[in-house]
CSV table of C-alpha atoms and ligand atoms in Angstrom, one decimal:
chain,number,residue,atom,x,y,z
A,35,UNK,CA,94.4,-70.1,22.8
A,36,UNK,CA,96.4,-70.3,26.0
A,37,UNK,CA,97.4,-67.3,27.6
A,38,UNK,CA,101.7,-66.4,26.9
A,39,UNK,CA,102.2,-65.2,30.5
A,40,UNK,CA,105.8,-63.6,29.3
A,41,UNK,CA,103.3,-61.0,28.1
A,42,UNK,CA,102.4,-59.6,31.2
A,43,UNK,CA,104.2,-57.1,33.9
A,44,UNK,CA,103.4,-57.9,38.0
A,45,UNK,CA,100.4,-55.7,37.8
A,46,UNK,CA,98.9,-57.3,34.6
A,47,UNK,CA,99.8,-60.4,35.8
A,48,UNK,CA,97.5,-60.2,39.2
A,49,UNK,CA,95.0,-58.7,37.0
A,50,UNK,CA,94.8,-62.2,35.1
A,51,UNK,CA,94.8,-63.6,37.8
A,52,UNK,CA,92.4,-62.0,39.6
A,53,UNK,CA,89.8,-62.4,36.8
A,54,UNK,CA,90.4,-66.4,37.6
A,55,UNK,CA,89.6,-65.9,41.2
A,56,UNK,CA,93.5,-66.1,42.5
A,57,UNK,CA,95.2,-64.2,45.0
A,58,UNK,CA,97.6,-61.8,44.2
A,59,UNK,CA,100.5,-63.4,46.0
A,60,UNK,CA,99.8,-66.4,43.7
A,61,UNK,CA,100.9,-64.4,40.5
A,62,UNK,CA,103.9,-62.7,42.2
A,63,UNK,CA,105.1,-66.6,43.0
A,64,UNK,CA,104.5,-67.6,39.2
A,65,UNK,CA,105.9,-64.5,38.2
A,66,UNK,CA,109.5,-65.1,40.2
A,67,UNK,CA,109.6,-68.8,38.8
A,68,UNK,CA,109.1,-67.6,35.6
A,69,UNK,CA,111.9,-64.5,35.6
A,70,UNK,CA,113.7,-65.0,38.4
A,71,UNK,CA,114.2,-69.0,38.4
A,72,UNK,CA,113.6,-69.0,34.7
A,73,UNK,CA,110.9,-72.0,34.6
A,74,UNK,CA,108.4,-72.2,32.1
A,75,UNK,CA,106.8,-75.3,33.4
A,76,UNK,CA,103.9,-74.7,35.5
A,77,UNK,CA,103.6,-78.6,36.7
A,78,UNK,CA,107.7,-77.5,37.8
A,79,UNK,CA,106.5,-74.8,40.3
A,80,UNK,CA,106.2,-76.7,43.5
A,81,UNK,CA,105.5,-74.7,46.1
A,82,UNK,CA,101.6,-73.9,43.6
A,83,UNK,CA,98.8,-75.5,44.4
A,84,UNK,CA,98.3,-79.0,42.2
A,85,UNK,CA,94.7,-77.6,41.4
A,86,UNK,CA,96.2,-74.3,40.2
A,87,UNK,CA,99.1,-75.6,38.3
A,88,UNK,CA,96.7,-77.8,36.1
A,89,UNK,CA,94.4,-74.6,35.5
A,90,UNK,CA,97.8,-72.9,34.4
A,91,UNK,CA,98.7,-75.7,32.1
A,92,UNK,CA,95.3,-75.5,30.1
A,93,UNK,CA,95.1,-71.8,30.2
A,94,UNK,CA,98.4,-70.5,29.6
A,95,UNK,CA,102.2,-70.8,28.4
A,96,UNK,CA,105.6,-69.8,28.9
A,97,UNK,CA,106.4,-68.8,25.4
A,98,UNK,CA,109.9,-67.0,24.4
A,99,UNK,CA,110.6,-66.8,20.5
A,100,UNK,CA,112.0,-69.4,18.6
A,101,UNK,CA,116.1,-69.5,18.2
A,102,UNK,CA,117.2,-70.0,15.2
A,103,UNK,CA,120.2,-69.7,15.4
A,104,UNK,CA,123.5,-69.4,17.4
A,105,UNK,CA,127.3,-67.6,16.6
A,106,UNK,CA,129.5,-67.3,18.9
A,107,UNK,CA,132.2,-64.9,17.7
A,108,UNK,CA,136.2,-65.5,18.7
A,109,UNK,CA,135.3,-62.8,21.6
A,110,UNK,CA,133.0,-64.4,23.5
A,111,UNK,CA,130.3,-62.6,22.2
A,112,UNK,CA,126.9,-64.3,21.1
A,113,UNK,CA,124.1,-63.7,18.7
A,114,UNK,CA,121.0,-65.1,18.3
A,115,UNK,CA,118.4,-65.1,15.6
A,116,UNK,CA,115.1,-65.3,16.5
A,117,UNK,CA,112.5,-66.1,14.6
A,118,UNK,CA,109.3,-63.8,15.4
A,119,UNK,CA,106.8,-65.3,12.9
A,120,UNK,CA,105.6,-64.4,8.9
A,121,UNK,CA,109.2,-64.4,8.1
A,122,UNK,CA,110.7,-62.3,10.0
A,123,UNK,CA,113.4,-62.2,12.2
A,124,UNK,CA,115.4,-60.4,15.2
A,125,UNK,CA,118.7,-60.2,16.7
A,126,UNK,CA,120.1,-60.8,20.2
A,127,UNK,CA,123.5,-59.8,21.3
A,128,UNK,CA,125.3,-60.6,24.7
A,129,UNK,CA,128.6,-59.2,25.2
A,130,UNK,CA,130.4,-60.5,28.1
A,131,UNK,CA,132.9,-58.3,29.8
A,132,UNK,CA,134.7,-58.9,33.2
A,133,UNK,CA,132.6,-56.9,35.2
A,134,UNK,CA,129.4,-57.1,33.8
A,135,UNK,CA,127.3,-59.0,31.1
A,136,UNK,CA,125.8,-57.0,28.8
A,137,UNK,CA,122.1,-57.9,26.3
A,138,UNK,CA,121.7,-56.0,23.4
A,139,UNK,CA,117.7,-56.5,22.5
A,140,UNK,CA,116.1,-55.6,19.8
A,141,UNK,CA,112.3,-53.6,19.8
A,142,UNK,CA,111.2,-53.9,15.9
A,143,UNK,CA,111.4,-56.4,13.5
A,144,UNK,CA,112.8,-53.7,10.5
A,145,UNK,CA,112.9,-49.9,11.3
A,146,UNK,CA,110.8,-47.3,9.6
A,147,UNK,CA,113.3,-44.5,10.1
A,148,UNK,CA,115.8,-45.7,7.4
A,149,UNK,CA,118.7,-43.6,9.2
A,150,UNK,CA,121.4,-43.6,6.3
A,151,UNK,CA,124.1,-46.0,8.1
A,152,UNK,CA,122.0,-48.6,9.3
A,153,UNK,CA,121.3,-51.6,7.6
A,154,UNK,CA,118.1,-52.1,10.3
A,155,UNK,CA,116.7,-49.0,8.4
A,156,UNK,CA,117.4,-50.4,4.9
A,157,UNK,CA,115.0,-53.2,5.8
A,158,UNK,CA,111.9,-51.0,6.4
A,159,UNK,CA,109.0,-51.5,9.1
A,160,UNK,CA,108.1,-55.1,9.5
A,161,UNK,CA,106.4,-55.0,13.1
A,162,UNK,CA,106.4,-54.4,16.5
A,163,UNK,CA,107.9,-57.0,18.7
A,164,UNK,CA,105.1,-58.1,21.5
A,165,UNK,CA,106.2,-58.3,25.1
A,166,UNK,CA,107.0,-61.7,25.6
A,167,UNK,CA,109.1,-61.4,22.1
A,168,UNK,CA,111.5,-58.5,23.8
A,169,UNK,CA,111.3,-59.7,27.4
A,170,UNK,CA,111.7,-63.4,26.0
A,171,UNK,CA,114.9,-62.2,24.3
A,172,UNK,CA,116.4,-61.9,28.3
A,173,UNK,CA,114.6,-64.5,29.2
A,174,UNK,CA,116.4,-66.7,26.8
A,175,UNK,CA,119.6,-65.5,26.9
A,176,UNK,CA,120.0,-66.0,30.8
A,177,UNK,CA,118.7,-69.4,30.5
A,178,UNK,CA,121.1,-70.3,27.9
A,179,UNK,CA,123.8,-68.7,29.4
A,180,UNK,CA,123.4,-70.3,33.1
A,181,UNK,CA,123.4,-69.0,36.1
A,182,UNK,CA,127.2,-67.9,37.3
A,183,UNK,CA,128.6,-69.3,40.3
A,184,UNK,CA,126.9,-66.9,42.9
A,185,UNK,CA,123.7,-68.2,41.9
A,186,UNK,CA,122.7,-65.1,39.8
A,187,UNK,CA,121.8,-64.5,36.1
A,188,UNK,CA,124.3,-64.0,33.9
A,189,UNK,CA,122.8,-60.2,32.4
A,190,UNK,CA,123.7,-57.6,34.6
A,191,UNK,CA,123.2,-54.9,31.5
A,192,UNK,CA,120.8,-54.3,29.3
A,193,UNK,CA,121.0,-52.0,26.2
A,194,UNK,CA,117.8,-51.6,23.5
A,195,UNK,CA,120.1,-50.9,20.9
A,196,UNK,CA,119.0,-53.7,18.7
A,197,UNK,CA,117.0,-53.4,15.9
A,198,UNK,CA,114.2,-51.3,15.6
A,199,UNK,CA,113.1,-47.8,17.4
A,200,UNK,CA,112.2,-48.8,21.1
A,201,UNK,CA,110.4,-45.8,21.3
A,202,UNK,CA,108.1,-45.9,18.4
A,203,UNK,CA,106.9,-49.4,20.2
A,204,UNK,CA,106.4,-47.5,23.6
A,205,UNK,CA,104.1,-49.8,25.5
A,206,UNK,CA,105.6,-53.5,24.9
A,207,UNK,CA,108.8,-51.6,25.6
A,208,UNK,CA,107.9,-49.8,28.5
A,209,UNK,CA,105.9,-53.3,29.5
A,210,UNK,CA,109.3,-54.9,29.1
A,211,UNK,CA,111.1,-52.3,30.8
A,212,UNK,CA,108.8,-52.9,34.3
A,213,UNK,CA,109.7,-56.6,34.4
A,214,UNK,CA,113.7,-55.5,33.7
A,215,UNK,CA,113.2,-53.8,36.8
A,216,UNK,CA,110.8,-56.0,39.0
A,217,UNK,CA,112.6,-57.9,41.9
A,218,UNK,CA,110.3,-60.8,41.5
A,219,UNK,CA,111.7,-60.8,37.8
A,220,UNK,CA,115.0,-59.4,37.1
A,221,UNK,CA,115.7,-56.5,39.2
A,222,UNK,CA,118.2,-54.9,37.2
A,223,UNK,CA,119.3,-51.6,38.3
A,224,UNK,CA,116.8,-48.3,36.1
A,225,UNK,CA,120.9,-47.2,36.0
A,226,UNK,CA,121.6,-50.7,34.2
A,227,UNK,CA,119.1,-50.5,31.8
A,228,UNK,CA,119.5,-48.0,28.6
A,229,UNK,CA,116.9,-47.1,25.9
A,230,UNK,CA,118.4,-46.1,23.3
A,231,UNK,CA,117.1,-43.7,20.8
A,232,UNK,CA,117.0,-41.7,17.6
A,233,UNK,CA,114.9,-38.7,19.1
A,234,UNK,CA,111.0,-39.5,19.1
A,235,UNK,CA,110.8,-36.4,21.2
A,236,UNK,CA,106.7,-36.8,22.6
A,237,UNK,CA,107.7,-40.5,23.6
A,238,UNK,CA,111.3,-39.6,25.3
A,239,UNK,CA,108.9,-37.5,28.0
A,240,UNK,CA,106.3,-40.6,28.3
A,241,UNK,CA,109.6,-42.5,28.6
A,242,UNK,CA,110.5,-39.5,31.5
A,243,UNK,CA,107.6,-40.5,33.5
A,244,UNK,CA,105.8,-43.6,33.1
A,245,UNK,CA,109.6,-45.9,33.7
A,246,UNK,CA,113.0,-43.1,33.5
A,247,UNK,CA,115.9,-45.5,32.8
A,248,UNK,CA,118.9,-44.8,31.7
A,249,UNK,CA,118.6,-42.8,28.0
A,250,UNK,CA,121.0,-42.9,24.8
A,251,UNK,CA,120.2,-40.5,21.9
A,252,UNK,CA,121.8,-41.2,18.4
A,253,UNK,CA,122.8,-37.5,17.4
A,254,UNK,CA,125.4,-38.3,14.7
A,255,UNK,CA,125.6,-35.1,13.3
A,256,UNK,CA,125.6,-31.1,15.2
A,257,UNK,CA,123.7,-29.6,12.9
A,258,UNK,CA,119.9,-29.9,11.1
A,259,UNK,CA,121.7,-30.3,7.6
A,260,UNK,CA,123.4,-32.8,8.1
A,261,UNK,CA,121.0,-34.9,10.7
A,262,UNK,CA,118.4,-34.3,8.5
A,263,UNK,CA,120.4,-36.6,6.3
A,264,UNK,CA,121.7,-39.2,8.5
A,265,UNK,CA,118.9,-39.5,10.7
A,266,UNK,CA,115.9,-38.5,9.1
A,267,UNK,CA,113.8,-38.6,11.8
A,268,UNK,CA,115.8,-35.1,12.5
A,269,UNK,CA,112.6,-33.4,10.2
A,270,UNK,CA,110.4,-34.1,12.1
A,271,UNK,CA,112.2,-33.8,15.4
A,272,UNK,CA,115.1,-31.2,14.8
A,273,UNK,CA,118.0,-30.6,17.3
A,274,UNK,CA,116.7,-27.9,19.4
A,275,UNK,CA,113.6,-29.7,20.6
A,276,UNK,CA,115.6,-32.7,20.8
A,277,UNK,CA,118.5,-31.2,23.2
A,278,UNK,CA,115.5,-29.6,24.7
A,279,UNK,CA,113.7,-32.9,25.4
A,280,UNK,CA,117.0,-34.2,27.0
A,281,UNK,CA,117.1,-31.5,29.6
A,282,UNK,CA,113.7,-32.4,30.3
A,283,UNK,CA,114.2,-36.3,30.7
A,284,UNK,CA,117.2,-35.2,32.9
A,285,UNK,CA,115.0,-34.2,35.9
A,286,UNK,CA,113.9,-37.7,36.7
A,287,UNK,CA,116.6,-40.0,34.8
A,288,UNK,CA,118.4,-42.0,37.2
A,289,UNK,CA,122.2,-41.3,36.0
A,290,UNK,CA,122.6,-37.3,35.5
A,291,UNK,CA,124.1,-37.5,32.5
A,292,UNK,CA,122.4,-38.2,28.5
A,293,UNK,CA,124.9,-40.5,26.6
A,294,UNK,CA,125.0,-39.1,23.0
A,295,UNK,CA,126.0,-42.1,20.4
A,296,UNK,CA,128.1,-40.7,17.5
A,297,UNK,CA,128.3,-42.7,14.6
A,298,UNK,CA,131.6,-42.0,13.1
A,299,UNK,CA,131.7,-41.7,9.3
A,300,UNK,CA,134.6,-41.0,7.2
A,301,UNK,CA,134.7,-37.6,5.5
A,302,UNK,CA,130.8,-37.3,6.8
A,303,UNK,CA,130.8,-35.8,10.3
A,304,UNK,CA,134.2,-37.3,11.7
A,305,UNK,CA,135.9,-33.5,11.3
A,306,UNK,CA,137.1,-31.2,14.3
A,307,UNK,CA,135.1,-28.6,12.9
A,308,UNK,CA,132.2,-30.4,13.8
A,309,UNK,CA,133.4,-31.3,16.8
A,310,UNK,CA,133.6,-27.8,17.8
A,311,UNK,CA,130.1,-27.5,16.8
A,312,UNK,CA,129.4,-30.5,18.8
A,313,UNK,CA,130.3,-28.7,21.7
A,314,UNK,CA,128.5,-25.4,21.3
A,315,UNK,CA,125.2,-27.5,20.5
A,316,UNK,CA,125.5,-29.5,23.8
A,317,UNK,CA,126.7,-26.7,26.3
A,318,UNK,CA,124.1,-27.0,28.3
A,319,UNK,CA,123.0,-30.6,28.0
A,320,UNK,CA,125.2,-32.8,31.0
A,321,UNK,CA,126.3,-35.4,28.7
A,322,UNK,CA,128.4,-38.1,27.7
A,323,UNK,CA,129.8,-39.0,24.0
A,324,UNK,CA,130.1,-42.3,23.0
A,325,UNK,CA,131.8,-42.8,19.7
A,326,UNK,CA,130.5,-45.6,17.4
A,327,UNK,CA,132.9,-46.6,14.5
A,328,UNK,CA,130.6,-47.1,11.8
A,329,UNK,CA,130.0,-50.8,11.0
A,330,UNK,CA,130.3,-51.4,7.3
A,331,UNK,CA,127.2,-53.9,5.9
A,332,UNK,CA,127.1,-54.7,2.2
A,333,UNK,CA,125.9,-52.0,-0.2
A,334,UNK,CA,126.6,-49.5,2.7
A,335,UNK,CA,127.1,-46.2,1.4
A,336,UNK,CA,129.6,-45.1,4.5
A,337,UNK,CA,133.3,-45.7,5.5
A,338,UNK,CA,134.2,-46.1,9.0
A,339,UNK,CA,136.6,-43.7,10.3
A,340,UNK,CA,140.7,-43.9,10.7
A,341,UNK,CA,141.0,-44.8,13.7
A,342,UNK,CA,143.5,-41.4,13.6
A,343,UNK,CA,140.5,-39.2,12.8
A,344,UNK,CA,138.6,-40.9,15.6
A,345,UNK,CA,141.0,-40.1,18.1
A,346,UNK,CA,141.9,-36.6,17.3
A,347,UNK,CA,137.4,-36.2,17.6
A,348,UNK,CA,137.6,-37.9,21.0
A,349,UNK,CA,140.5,-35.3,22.1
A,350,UNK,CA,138.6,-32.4,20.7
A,351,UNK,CA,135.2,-33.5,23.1
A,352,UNK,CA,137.2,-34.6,25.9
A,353,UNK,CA,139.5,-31.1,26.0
A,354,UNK,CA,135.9,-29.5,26.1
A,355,UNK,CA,134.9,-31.4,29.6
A,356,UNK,CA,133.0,-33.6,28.1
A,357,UNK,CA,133.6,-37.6,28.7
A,358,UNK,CA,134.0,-39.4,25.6
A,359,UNK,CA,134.6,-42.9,24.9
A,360,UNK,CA,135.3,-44.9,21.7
A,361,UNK,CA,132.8,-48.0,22.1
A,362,UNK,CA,134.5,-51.6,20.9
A,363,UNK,CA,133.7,-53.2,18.1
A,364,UNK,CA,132.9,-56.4,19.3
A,365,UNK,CA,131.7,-59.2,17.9
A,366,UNK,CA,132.4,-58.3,14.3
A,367,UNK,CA,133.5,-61.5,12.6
A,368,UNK,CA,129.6,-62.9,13.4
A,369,UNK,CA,128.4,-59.3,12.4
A,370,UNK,CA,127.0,-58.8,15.6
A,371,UNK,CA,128.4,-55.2,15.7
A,372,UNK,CA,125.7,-51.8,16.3
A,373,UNK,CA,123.6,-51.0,13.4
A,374,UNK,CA,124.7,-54.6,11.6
A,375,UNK,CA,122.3,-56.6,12.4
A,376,UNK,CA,120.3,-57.2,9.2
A,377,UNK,CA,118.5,-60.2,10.6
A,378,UNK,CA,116.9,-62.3,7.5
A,379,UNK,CA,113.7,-60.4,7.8
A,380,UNK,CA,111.7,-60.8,4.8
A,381,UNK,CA,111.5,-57.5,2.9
A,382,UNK,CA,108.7,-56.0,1.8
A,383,UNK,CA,109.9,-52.7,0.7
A,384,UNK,CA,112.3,-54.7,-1.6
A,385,UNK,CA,114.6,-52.4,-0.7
A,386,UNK,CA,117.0,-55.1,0.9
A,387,UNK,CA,116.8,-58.4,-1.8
A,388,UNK,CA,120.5,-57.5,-2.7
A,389,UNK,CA,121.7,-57.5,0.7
A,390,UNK,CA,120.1,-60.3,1.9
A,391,UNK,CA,121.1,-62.3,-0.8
A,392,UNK,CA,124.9,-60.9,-0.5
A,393,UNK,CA,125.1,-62.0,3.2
A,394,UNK,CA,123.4,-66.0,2.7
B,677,SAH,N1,116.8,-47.2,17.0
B,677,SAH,C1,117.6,-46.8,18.1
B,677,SAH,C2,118.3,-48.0,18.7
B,677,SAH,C3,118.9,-49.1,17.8
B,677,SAH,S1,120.3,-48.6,16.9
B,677,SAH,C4,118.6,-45.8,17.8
B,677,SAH,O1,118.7,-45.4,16.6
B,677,SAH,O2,119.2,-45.2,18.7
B,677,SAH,C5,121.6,-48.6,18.2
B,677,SAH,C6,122.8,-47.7,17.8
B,677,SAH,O3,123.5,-48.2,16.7
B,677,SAH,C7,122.3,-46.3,17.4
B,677,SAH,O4,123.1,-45.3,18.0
B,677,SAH,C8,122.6,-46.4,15.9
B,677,SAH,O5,122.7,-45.1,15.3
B,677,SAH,C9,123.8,-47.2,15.8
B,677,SAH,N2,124.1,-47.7,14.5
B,677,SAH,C10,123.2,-48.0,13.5
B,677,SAH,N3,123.8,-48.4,12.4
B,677,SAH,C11,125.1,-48.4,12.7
B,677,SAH,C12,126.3,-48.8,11.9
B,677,SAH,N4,126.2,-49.3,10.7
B,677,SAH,N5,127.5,-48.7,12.6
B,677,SAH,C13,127.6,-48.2,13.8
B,677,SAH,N6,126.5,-47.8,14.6
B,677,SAH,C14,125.3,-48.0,14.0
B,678,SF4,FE1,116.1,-47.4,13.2
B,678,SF4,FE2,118.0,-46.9,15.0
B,678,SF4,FE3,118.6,-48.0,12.6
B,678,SF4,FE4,117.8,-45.4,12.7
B,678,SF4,S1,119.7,-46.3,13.7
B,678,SF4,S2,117.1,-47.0,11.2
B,678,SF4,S3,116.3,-45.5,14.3
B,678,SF4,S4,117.3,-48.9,14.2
C-alpha cells in the first residue's frame, strides 16, 4: 500500500527516505512542497528528480481525510466534517479574526473521559486520529482557505481543542505538533500553538519535554467534589497534582503563563464563592482564566450562564490579579462552538443514538 507521507515529521521523513537510498535534502524539499506549498502531487514538484518523482508516485501519497462537509456560519467561521473511516467522523473549526486565523483540530474520534458538559464525551472512545488525519486537518484547511495576499497561509493559530483528549493520543499529537512547528512545514510560533487539556498529568510532563507549546487546562471547578463530577478524569488526576504538574510544565513552556478554561454553568460552579476559591487554589500557579459559556447540545444536562453571573465571576478573578477573559461564542448557528461538536460518529456505547438522531 503506498506510503501516506502526511504521516511523517522531517526526521521520519529522511528516515524513509533514507531506507530508499535518498539524500536527506531530498525529503526536506518534498517535505516543504507538501506543507509549505501545499502540493500533494509528486509529478507537480519540479525542481525533484523525474526518476525520483515516479518512485514517489508508486510508493507513496499525499493523503488528508475526506471532507464531508462544509458550513460556513453568518461569522465567517467554518467547519468541516471529516470523514476518518468505519463511520466515524471529526470536526474542523477556523475562526477568522482580524489579526490572526485561528484552527481548532480535533485529536480523537469520541472521547473516553465523558466530562459532564461535553457532548464529545457523550459519544465515548471511537479512536485515535493518525498523523496525517490531525496534520491533514491544517493541511486542508489552508489549502481551502488560500493563501492571503502576502503569500502566506491563512492559519496563523492553532488550538487542539477539538474533539477528543490530545494528550491521551501523545505521539500522533506530538508527531503533529513537530510539523506545526517545522519551517519546511508550517513554522508556526510553539507560542501559536495550544494543547489543550483535561489534566492527563504523566503526559502534560512528556508534553514539557519532548515539544513545550503553549498549554490550556480545563479546570472547571476549584475543588475535588465538584471536578470529580464535571471532569472525571479529576479521580484519577485530582487538583493538587494537577496545579502541581502546571508549575512543572511552566519551566520550559514558551509563554509564562497556564491558560485555565472555565466552563461556565449556571447554578454549577458560576458562584463568587467559588471564585474566591478559584483564587486560593491557583495562588501560586501564573495563570490566565479564560471563561467558556457553556454551549448547550441536545439532551445536555447544563445551562449556560447569565451573562450577569459571568461578568460579576470575571470581576471577582480579575480584582484578584488574575487576567481573565470571556471567550466568544462564535460560530454557533452551525454549532461549531467548544465542546459542541458531536460530529456523526457512529456510537458504539449507544450512549448518543438520541442525540444523533435529534441533530439530523
Ligand atoms: N479534551 C481537551 C480538549 C478538547 S475540549 C480538553 O478537555 O481540554 C476543548 C474545550 O472545550 C475544553 O476546555 C472543554 O472543557 C470545553 N468544552 C467542552 N464542552 C463544552 C461545552 N458544551 N461548552 C463549552 N465548552 C465546552
Ligand atoms: Fe474529552 Fe475534552 Fe470533552 Fe472532556 S471536555 S469529554 S476531555 S473532549
Amino acid at each position: 500500500m503506498a506510503e501516506n507521507l502526511l504521516n511523517f515529521d522531517a526526521q521520519q521523513l529522511a528516515a524513509w527516505f533514507a531506507e530508499r537510498g535518498e539524500k536527506p535534502f531530498r525529503a526536506r524539499q518534498v517535505l516543504r512542497w507538501m506543507h509549505k506549498i501545499g502540493e500533494p502531487d509528486f509529478a507537480a514538484m519540479t525542481d525533484i528528480a523525474a526518476s525520483l518523482r515516479s518512485k514517489l508516485q508508486a510508493e507513496a501519497c499525499v493523503l488528508s481525510p475526506e471532507v464531508v462537509r462544509e458550513e460556513i456560519s453568518e461569522d465567517g467561521t467554518r467547519k468541516w466534517l471529516l470523514n476518518v473511516g468505519t463511520g466515524n467522523a471529526v470536526e474542523t473549526v477556523f475562526i477568522p479574526e482580524t489579526d490572526r486565523g485561528t484552527l481548532c483540530i480535533s485529536s480523537q474520534a469520541g472521547c473516553a473521559l465523558d466530562c459532564a458538559f461535553c457532548s464529545t464525551g457523550k459519544q465515548g472512545f471511537n479512536r485515535n486520529l493518525s498523523v496525517s488525519e490531525i496534520i491533514g486537518q491544517l493541511w486542508w484547511a489552508n489549502r481551502q482557505i488560500g493563501k492571503n495576499d502576502e503569500g502566506n497561509w491563512p492559519i496563523s493559530n492553532v488550538v487542539m481543542m477539538g474533539m477528543g483528549e490530545p494528550l491521551l493520543n501523545f505521539d500522533n499529537t506530538v508527531t503533529a505538533l513537530r510539523l506545526m512547528l517545522d519551517d519546511n512545514a508550517y513554522g508556526l510560533s510553539r507560542r501559536r500553538v495550544t494543547v489543550s487539556t483535561s489534566g492527563i498529568v504523566p503526559a502534560m510532563d512528556r508534553l514539557r519535554d519532548e515539544c513545550p507549546v503553549a498549554l490550556a487546562v480545563s479546570l472547571h471547578a476549584p475543588n475535588d467534589d465538584l471536578r470529580n463530577v464535571l471532569v472525571p478524569v479529576n479521580q484519577k488526576y485530582p487538583l493538587r497534582q494537577l496545579l502541581a504538574a502546571c508549575q512543572r510544565y511552566l519551566e520550559k513552556a514558551p509563554r509564562d503563563f497556564i491558560t485555565f478554561e472555565y466552563v461556565m454553568l449556571e447554578g454549577v460552579n458560576d458562584s463568587v464563592q467559588y471564585a474566591r476559591e478559584l483564587i486560593a487554589l491557583v495562588r501560586d500557579t501564573p495563570c490566565k482564566f479564560n471563561l467558556i459559556p457553556f454551549n448547550p447540545f441536545p439532551l445536555a444536562p447544563y445551562r449556560r450562564s447569565n451573562a450577569e453571573n459571568v461578568r460579576r465571576f470575571r470581576d471577582v478573578l480579575m480584582q484578584a490579579d488574575i487576567v481573565t477573559t470571556v471567550r466568544k461564542t462564535r460560530g454557533d448557528d452551525i454549532a461549531a462552538a467548544c465542546g459542541q461538536l458531536a460530529g456523526q460518529v457512529q456510537d458504539k456505547t449507544k450512549r448518543t443514538g438520541r442525540l444523533i438522531e435529534v441533530r439530523s
